[in-house]
C-alpha positions as YAML, in Angstrom:
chain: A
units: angstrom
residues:
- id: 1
  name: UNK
  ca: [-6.31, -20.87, 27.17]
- id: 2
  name: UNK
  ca: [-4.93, -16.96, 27.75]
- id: 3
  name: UNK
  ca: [-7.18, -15.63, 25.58]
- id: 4
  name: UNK
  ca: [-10.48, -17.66, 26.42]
- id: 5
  name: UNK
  ca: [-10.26, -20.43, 24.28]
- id: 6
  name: UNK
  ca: [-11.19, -23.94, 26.45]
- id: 7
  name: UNK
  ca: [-13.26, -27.31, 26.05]
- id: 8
  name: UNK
  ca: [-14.25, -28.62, 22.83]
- id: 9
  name: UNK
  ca: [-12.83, -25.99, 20.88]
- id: 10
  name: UNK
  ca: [-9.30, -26.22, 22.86]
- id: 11
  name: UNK
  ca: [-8.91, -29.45, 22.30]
- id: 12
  name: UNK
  ca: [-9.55, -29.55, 18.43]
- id: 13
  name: UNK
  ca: [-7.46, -27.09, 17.62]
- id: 14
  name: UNK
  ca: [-4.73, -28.96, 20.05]
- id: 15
  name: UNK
  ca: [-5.55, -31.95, 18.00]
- id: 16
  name: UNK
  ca: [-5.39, -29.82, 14.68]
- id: 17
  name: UNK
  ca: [-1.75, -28.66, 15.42]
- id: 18
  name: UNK
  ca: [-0.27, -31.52, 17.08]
- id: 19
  name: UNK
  ca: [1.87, -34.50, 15.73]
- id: 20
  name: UNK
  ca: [1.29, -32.86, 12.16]
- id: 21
  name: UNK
  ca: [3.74, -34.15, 9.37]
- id: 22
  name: UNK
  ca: [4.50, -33.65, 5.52]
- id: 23
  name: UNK
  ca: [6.26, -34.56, 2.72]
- id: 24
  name: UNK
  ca: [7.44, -32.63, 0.03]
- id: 25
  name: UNK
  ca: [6.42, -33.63, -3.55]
- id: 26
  name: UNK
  ca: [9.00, -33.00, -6.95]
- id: 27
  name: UNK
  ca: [6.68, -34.33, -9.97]
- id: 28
  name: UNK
  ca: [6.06, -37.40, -9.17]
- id: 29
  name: UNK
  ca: [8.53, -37.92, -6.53]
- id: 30
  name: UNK
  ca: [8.10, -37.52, -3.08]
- id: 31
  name: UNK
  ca: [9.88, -37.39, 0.09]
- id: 32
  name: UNK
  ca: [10.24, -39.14, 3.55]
- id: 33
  name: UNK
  ca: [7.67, -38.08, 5.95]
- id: 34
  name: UNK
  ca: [8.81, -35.34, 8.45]
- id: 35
  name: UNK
  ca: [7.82, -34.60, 11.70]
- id: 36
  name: UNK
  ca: [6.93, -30.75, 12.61]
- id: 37
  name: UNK
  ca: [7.61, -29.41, 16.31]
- id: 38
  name: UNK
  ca: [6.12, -25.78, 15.97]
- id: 39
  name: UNK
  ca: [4.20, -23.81, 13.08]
- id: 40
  name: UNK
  ca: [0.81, -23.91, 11.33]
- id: 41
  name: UNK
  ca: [0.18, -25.59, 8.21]
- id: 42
  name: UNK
  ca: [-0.08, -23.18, 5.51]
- id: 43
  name: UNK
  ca: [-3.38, -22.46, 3.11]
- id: 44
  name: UNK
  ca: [-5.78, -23.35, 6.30]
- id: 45
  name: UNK
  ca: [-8.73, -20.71, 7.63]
- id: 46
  name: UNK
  ca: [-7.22, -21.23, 10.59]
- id: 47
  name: UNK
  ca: [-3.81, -20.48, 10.16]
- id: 48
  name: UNK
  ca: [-3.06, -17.13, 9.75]
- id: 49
  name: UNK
  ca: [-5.36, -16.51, 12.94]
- id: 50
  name: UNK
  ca: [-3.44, -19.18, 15.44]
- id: 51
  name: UNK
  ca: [-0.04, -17.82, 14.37]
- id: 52
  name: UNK
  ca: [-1.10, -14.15, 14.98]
- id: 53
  name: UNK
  ca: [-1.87, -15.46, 18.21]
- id: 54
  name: UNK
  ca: [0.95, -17.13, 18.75]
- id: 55
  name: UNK
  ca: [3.25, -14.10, 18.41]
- id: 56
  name: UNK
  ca: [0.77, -11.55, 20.07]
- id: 57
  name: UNK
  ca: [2.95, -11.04, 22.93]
- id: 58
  name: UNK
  ca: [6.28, -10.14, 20.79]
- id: 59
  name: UNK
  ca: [5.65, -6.46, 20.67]
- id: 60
  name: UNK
  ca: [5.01, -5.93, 24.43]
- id: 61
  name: UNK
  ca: [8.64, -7.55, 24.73]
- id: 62
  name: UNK
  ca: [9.95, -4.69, 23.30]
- id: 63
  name: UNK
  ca: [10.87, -1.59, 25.00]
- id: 64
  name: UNK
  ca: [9.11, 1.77, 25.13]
- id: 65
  name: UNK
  ca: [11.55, 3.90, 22.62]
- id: 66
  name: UNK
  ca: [11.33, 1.38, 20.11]
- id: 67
  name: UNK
  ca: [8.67, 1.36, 17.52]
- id: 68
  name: UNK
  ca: [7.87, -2.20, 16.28]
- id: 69
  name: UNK
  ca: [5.34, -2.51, 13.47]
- id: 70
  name: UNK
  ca: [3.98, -6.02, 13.01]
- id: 71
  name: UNK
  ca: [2.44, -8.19, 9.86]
- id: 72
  name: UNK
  ca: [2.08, -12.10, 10.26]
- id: 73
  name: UNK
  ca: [5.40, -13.04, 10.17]
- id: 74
  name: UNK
  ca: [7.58, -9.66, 9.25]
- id: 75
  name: UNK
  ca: [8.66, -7.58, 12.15]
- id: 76
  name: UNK
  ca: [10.22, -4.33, 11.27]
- id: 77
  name: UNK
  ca: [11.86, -2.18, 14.01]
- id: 78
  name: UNK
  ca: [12.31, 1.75, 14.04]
- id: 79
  name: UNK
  ca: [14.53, 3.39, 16.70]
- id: 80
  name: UNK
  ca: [15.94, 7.47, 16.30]
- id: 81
  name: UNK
  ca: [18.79, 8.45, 18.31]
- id: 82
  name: UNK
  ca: [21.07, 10.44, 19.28]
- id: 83
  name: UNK
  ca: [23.52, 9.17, 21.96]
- id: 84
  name: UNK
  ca: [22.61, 5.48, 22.76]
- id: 85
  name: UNK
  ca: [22.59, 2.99, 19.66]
- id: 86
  name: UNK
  ca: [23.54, -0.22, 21.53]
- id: 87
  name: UNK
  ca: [19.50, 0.10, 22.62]
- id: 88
  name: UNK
  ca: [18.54, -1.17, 19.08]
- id: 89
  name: UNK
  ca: [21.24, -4.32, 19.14]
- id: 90
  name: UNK
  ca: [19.53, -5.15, 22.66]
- id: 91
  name: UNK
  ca: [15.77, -4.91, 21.04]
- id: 92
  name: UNK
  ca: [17.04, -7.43, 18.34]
- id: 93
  name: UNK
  ca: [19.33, -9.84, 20.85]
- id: 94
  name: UNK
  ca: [15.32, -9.72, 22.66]
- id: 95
  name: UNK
  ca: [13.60, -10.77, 19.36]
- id: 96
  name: UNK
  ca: [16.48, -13.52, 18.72]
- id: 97
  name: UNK
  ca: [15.54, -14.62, 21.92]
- id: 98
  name: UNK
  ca: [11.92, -14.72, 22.37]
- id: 99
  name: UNK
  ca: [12.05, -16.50, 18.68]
- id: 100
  name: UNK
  ca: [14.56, -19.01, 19.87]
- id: 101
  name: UNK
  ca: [12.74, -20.08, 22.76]
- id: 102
  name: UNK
  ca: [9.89, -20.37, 21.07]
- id: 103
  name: UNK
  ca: [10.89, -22.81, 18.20]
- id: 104
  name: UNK
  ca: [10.77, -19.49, 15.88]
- id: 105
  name: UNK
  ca: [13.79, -18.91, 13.26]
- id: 106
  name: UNK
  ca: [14.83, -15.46, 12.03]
- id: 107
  name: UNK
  ca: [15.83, -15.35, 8.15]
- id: 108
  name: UNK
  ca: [19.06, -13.79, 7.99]
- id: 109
  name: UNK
  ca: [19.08, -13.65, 4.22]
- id: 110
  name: UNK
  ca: [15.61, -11.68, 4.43]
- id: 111
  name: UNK
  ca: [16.42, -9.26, 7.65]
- id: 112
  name: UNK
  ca: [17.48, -5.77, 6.51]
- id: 113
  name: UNK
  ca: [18.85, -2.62, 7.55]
- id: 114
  name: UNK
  ca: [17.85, 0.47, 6.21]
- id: 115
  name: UNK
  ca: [19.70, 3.49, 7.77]
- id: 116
  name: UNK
  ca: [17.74, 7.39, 6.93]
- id: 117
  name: UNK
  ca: [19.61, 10.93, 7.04]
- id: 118
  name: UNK
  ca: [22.91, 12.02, 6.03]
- id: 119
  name: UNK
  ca: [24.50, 12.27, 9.71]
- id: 120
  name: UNK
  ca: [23.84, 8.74, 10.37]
- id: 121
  name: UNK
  ca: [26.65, 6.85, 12.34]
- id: 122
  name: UNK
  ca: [25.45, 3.36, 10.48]
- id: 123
  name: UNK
  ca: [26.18, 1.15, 13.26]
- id: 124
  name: UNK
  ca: [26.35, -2.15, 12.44]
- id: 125
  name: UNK
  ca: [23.41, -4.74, 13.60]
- id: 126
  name: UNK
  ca: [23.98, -8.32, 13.98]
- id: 127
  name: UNK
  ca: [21.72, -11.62, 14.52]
- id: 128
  name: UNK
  ca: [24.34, -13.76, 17.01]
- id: 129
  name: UNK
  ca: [26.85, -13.71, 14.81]
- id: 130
  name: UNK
  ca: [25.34, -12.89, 11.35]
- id: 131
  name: UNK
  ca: [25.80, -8.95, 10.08]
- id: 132
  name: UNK
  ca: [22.15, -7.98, 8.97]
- id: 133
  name: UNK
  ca: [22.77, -6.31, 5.52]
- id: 134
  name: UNK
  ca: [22.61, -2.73, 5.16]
- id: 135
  name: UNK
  ca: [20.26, -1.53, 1.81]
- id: 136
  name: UNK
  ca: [19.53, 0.96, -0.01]
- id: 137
  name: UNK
  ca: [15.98, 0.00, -0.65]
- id: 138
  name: UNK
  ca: [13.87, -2.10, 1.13]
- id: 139
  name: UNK
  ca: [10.19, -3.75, 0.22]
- id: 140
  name: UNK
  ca: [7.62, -3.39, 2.92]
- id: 141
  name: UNK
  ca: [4.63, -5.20, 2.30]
- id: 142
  name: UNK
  ca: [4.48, -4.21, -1.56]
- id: 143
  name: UNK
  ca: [5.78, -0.56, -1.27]
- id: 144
  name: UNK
  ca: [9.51, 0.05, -2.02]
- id: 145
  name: UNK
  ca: [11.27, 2.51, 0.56]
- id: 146
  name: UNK
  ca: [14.67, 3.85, -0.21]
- id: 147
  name: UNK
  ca: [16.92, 5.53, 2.41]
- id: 148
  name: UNK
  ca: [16.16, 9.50, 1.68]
- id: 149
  name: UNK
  ca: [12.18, 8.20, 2.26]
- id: 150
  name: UNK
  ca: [11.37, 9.12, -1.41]
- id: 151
  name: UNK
  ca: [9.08, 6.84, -3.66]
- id: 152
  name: UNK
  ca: [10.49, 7.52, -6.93]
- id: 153
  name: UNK
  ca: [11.88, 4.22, -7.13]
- id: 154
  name: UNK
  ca: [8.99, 2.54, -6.12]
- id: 155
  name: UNK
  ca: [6.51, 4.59, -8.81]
- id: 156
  name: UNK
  ca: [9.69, 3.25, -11.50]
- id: 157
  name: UNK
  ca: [9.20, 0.14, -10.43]
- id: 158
  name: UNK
  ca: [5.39, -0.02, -10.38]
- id: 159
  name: UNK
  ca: [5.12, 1.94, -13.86]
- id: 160
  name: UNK
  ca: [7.72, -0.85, -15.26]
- id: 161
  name: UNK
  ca: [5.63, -3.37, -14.15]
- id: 162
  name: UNK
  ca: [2.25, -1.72, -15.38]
- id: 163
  name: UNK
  ca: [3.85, -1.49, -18.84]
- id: 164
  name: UNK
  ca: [4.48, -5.16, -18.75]
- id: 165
  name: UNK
  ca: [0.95, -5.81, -18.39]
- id: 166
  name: UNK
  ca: [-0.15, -3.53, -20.78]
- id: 167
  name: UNK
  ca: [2.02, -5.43, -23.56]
- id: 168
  name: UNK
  ca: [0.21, -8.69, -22.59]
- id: 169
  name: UNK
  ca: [-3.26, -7.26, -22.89]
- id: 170
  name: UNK
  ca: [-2.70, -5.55, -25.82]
- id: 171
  name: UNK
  ca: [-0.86, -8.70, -27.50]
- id: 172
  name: UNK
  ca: [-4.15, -11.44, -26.17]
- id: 173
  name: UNK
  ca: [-7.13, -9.41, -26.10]
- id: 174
  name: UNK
  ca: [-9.06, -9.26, -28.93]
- id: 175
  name: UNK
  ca: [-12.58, -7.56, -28.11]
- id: 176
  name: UNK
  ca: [-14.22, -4.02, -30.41]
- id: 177
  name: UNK
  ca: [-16.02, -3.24, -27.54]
- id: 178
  name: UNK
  ca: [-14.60, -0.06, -25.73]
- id: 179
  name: UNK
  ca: [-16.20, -0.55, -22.36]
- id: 180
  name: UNK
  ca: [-14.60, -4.17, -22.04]
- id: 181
  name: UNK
  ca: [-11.02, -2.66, -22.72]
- id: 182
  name: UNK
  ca: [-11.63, 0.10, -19.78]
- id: 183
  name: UNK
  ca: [-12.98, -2.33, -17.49]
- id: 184
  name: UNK
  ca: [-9.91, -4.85, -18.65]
- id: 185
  name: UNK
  ca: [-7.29, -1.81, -17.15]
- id: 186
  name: UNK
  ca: [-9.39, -1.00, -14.32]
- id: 187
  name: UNK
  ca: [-8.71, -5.23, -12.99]
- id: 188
  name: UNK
  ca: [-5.42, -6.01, -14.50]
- id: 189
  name: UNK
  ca: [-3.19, -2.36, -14.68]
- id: 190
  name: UNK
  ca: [-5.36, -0.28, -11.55]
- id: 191
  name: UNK
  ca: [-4.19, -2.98, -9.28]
- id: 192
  name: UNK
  ca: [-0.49, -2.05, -9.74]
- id: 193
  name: UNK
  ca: [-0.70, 1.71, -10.37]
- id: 194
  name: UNK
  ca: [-2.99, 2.78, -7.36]
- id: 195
  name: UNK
  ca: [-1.97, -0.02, -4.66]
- id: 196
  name: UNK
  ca: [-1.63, 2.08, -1.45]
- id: 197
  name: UNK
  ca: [-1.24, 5.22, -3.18]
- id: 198
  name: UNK
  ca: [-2.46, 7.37, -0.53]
- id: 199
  name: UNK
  ca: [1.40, 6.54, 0.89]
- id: 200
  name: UNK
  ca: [3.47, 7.56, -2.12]
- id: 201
  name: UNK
  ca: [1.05, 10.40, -4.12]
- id: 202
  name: UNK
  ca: [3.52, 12.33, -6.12]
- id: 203
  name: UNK
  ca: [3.94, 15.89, -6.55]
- id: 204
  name: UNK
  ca: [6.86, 15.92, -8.73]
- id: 205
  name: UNK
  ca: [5.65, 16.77, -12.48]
- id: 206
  name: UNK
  ca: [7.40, 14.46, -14.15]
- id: 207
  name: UNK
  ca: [6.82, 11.27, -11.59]
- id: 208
  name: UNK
  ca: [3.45, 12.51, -12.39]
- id: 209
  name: UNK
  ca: [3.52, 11.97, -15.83]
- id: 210
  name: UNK
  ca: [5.34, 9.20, -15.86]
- id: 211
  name: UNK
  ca: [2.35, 7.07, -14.25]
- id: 212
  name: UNK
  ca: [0.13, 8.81, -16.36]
- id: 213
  name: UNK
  ca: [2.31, 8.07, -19.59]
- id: 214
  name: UNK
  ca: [1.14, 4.39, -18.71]
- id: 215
  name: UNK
  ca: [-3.03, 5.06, -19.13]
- id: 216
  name: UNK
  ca: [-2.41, 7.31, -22.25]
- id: 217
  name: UNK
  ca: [-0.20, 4.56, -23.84]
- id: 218
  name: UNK
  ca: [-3.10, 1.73, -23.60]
- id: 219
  name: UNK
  ca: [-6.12, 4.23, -24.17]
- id: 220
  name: UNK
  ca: [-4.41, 5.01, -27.52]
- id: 221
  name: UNK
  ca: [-2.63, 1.22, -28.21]
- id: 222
  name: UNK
  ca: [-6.71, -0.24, -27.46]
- id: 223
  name: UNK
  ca: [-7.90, 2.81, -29.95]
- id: 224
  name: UNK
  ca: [-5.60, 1.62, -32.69]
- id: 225
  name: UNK
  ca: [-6.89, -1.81, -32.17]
- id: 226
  name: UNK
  ca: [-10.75, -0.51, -32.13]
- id: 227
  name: UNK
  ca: [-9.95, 1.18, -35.51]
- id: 228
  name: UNK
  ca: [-8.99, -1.51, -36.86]
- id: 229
  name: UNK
  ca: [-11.94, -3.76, -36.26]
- id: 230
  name: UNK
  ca: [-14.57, -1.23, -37.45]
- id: 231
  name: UNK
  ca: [-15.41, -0.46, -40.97]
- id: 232
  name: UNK
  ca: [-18.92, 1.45, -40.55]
- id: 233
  name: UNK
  ca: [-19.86, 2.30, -36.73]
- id: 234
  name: UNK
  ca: [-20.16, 5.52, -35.11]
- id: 235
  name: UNK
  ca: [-16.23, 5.32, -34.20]
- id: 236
  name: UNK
  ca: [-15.83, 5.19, -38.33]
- id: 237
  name: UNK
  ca: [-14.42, 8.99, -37.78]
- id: 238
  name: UNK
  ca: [-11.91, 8.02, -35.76]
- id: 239
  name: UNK
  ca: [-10.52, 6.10, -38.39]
- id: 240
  name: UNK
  ca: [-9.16, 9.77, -39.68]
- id: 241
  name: UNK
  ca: [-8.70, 11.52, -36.50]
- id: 242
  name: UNK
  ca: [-6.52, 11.10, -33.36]
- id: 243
  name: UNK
  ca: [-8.73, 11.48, -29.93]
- id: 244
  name: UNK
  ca: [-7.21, 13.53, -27.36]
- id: 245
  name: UNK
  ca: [-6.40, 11.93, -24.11]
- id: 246
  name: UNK
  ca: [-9.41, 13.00, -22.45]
- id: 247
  name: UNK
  ca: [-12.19, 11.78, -25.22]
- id: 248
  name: UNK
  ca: [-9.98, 8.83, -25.33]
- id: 249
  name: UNK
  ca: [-10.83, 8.77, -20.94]
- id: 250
  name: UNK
  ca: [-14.10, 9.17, -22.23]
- id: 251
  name: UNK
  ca: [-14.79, 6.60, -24.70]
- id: 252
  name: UNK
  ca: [-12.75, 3.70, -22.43]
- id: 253
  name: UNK
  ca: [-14.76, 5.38, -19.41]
- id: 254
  name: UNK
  ca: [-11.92, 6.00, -17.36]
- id: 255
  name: UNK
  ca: [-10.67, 9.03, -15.43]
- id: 256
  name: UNK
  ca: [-6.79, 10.31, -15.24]
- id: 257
  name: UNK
  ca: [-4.63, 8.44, -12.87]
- id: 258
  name: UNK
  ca: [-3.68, 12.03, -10.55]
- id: 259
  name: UNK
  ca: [-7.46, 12.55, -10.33]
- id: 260
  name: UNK
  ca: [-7.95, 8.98, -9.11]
- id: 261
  name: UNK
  ca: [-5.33, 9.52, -6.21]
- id: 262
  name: UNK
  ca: [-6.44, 12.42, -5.09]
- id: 263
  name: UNK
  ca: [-9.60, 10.70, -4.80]
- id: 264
  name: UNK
  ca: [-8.07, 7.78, -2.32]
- id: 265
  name: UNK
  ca: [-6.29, 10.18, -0.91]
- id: 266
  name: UNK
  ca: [-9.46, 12.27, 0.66]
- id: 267
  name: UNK
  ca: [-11.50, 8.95, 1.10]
- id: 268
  name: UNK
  ca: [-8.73, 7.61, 3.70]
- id: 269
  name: UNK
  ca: [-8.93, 11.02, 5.12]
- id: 270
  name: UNK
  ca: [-12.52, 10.50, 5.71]
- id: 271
  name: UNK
  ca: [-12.13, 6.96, 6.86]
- id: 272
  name: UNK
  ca: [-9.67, 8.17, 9.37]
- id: 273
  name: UNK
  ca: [-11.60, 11.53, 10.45]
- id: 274
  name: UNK
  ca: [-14.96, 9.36, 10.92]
- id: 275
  name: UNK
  ca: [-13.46, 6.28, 13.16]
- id: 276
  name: UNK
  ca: [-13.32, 4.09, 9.96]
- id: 277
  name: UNK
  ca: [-10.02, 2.54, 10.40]
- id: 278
  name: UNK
  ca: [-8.19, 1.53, 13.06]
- id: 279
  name: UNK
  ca: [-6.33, 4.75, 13.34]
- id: 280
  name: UNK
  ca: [-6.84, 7.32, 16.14]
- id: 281
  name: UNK
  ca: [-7.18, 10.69, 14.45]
- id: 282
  name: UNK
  ca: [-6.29, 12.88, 16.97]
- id: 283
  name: UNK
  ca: [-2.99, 10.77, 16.78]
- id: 284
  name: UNK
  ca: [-2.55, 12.29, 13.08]
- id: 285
  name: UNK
  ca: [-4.13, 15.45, 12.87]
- id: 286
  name: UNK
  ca: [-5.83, 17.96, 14.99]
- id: 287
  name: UNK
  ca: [-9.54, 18.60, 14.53]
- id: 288
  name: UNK
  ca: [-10.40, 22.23, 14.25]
- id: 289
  name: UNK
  ca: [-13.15, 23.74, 17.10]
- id: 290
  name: UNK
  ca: [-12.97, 27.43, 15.18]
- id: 291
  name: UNK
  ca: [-16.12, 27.73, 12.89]
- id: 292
  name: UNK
  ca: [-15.51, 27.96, 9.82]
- id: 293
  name: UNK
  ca: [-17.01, 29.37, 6.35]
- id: 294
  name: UNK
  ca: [-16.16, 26.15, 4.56]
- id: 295
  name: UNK
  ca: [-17.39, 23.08, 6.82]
- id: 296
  name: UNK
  ca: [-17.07, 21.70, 10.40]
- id: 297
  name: UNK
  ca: [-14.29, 19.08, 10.07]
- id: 298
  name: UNK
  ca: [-11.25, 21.36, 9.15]
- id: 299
  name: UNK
  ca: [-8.05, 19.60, 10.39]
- id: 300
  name: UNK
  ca: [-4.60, 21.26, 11.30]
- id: 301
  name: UNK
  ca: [-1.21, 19.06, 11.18]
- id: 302
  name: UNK
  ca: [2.22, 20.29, 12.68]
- id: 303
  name: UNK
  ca: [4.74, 22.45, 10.34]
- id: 304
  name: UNK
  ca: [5.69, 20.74, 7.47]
- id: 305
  name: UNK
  ca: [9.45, 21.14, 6.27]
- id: 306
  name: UNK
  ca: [11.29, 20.06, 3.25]
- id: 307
  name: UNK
  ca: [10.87, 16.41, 3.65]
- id: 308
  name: UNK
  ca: [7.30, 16.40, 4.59]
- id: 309
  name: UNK
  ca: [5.80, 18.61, 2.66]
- id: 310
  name: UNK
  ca: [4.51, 15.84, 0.36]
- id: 311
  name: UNK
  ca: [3.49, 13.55, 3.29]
- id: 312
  name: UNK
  ca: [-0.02, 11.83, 2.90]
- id: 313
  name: UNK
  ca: [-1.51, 14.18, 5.61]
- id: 314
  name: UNK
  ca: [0.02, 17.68, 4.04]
- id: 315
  name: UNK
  ca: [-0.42, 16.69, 0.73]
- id: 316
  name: UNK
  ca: [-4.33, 15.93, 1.45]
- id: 317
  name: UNK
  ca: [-5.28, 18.16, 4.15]
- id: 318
  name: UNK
  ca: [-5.20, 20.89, 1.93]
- id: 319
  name: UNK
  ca: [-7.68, 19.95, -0.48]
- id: 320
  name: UNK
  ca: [-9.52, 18.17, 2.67]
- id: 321
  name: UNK
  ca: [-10.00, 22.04, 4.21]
- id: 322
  name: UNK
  ca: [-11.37, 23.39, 0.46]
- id: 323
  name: UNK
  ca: [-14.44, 20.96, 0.93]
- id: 324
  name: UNK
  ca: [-17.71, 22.28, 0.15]
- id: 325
  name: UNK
  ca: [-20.00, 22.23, 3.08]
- id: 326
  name: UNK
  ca: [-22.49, 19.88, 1.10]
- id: 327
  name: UNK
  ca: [-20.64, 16.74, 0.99]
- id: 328
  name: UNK
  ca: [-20.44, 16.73, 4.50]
- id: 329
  name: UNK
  ca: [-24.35, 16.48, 4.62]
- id: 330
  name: UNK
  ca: [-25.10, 13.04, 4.83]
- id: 331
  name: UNK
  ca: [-22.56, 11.12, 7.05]
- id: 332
  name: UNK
  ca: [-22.08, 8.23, 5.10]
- id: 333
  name: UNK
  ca: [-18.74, 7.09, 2.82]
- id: 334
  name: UNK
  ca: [-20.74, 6.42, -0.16]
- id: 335
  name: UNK
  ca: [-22.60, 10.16, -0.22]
- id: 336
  name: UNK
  ca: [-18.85, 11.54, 0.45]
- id: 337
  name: UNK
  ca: [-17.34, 9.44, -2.47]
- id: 338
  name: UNK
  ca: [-20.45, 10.41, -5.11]
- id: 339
  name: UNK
  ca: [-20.41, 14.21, -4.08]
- id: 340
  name: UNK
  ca: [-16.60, 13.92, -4.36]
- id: 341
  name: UNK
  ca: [-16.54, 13.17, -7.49]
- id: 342
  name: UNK
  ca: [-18.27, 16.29, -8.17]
- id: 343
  name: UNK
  ca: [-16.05, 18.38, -6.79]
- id: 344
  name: UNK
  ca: [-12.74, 17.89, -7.11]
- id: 345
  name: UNK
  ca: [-12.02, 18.33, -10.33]
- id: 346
  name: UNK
  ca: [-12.73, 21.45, -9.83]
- id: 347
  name: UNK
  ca: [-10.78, 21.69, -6.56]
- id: 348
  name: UNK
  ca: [-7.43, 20.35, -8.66]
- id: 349
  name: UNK
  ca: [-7.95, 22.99, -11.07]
- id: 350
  name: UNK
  ca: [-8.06, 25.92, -8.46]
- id: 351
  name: UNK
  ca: [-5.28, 24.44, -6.95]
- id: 352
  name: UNK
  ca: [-3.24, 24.37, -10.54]
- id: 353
  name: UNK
  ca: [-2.90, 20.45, -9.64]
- id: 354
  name: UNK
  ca: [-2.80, 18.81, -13.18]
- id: 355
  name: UNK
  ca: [-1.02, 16.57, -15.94]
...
């Protein structure tokens, strides 16, 4: 009733979560009926939207020099110091409490530690009595962090797993038609490559090529396969010749995987700059008042040093600032993204950003 929620509507969703049980089901075998005290059952509309409420208050419990970050059920904790590391044991004796108390349990075997620079003391962190295990690498809702705050495992990982996928298209699809084998990598192999990219771009050449090794590999596997289905067509000179990765982008209409996150890279930029997300820009980034030759939105960021000089924001900003004035005409995504295309290729090639 906190948060507005009374009468009817109260009491159904009282009547939804109390007194609930289940069973659980092996085959054709299945189990005594149990009773549950706390939780909402899972695969409802509802669900995910009464638990977020049900936890709403957790980060508030938390004190002001810690940094909690929040997703349904995974908490994640940041704290940098200098002198006083008990303050982090005392945020996580809080969150052991407030989950206790609240019929909550904490999953010791999936609550890690991930300590960053070279001076750190690694204190230990415990749950009551359980050490929380120190990693080197850590998965955070799909993206894999290691402890120098590189993504080079996490593009070997994704790349691994985009080459898996590959195999199995390439060993059960059986189609002569180009367009439906680059609309078949753009659903099945996209997915994996360019998931949150914006967070781990590359600019080292050979992680570069190394997720673009994975495109030219099934642009020339699905070529072989065309070649093999046609006997007179207009691709009948192929049979002889060996397309180039870019007429092979051509014929499967796709575009090179650096271009393509580049291009997620500036439309989050936008989406930030223009109130589209949730993010406060002047949190990031610091709009620009000077006039300027190029357009009105220039943005400034604070000095970059060895470790963030590939950072999402200095990475992008750059290219962001070489904008022509024109795609800033019309103040809508969709105008930005079609004059984008446009442009950046061009962009890229000034800034000797390639293959």
């Amino acid at each position: 009733m906190f948060y507005g929620i009374r009468g009817k509507i109260h009491r159904w969703i009282k009547n939804f979560l109390y007194n609930r049980t289940f069973t659980v089901r092996i085959n054709d075998e299945t189990s005594k009926i149990f009773y549950t005290h706390s939780g909402v059952p899972q695969g409802t509309i509802l669900g995910p939207l009464l638990f977020t409420i049900y936890i709403n208050d957790l980060p508030a419990k938390l004190g002001n020099q810690i940094t909690p970050a929040l997703y349904a059920d995974d908490l994640k904790i940041t704290y940098s110091y200098k002198v006083n590391n008990k303050l982090l044991q005392d945020e996580i004796n809080l969150v052991n409490d407030w989950a206790h108390k609240w019929g909550l349990a904490i999953a010791n075997n999936k609550s890690y530690v991930l300590y960053v620079g070279n001076k750190n003391p690694k204190t230990p962190y415990f749950i009551q009595d359980h050490k929380i295990e120190q990693v080197e690498l850590v998965k955070d809702l799909g993206i894999y962090v290691d402890n120098k705050l590189t993504f080079k495992k996490h593009i070997n990982i994704i790349c691994r797993n985009a080459f898996l996928r590959v195999h199995q298209l390439l060993r059960t699809i059986h189609t002569y038609n180009p367009k439906i084998w680059g609309n078949i990598f753009k659903t099945y192999v996209l997915p994996i490559l360019e998931y949150a990219s914006p967070i781990w771009n590359p600019k080292q050449k050979d992680l570069v090529k190394k997720l673009e090794k994975v495109q030219k590999f099934y642009t020339r596997s699905a070529l072989n396969k065309l070649q093999k289905f046609y006997t007179r067509s207009a691709l009948n000179k192929c049979r002889k010749t060996k397309l180039k990765y870019k007429d092979r982008l051509i014929l499967f209409q796709l575009e090179p995987l650096l271009f393509r996150r580049y291009y997620l890279d500036l439309v989050t930029i936008y989406k930030i700059y223009f109130n589209l997300t949730s993010l406060n820009p002047t949190e990031l980034f610091t709009l620009n008042s000077r006039p300027s030759r190029r357009h009105d939105y220039i943005i400034q960021v604070s000095r970059k040093n060895s470790k963030t000089t590939n950072s999402f924001l200095n990475r992008t900003i750059q290219i962001w600032n070489l904008l022509p004035k024109e795609i800033f005409i019309n103040h809508t995504i969709n105008t930005f993204k079609i004059h984008l295309r446009l442009c950046l290729p061009h962009i890229l090639e000034k800034l000797q950003i390639s293959i």
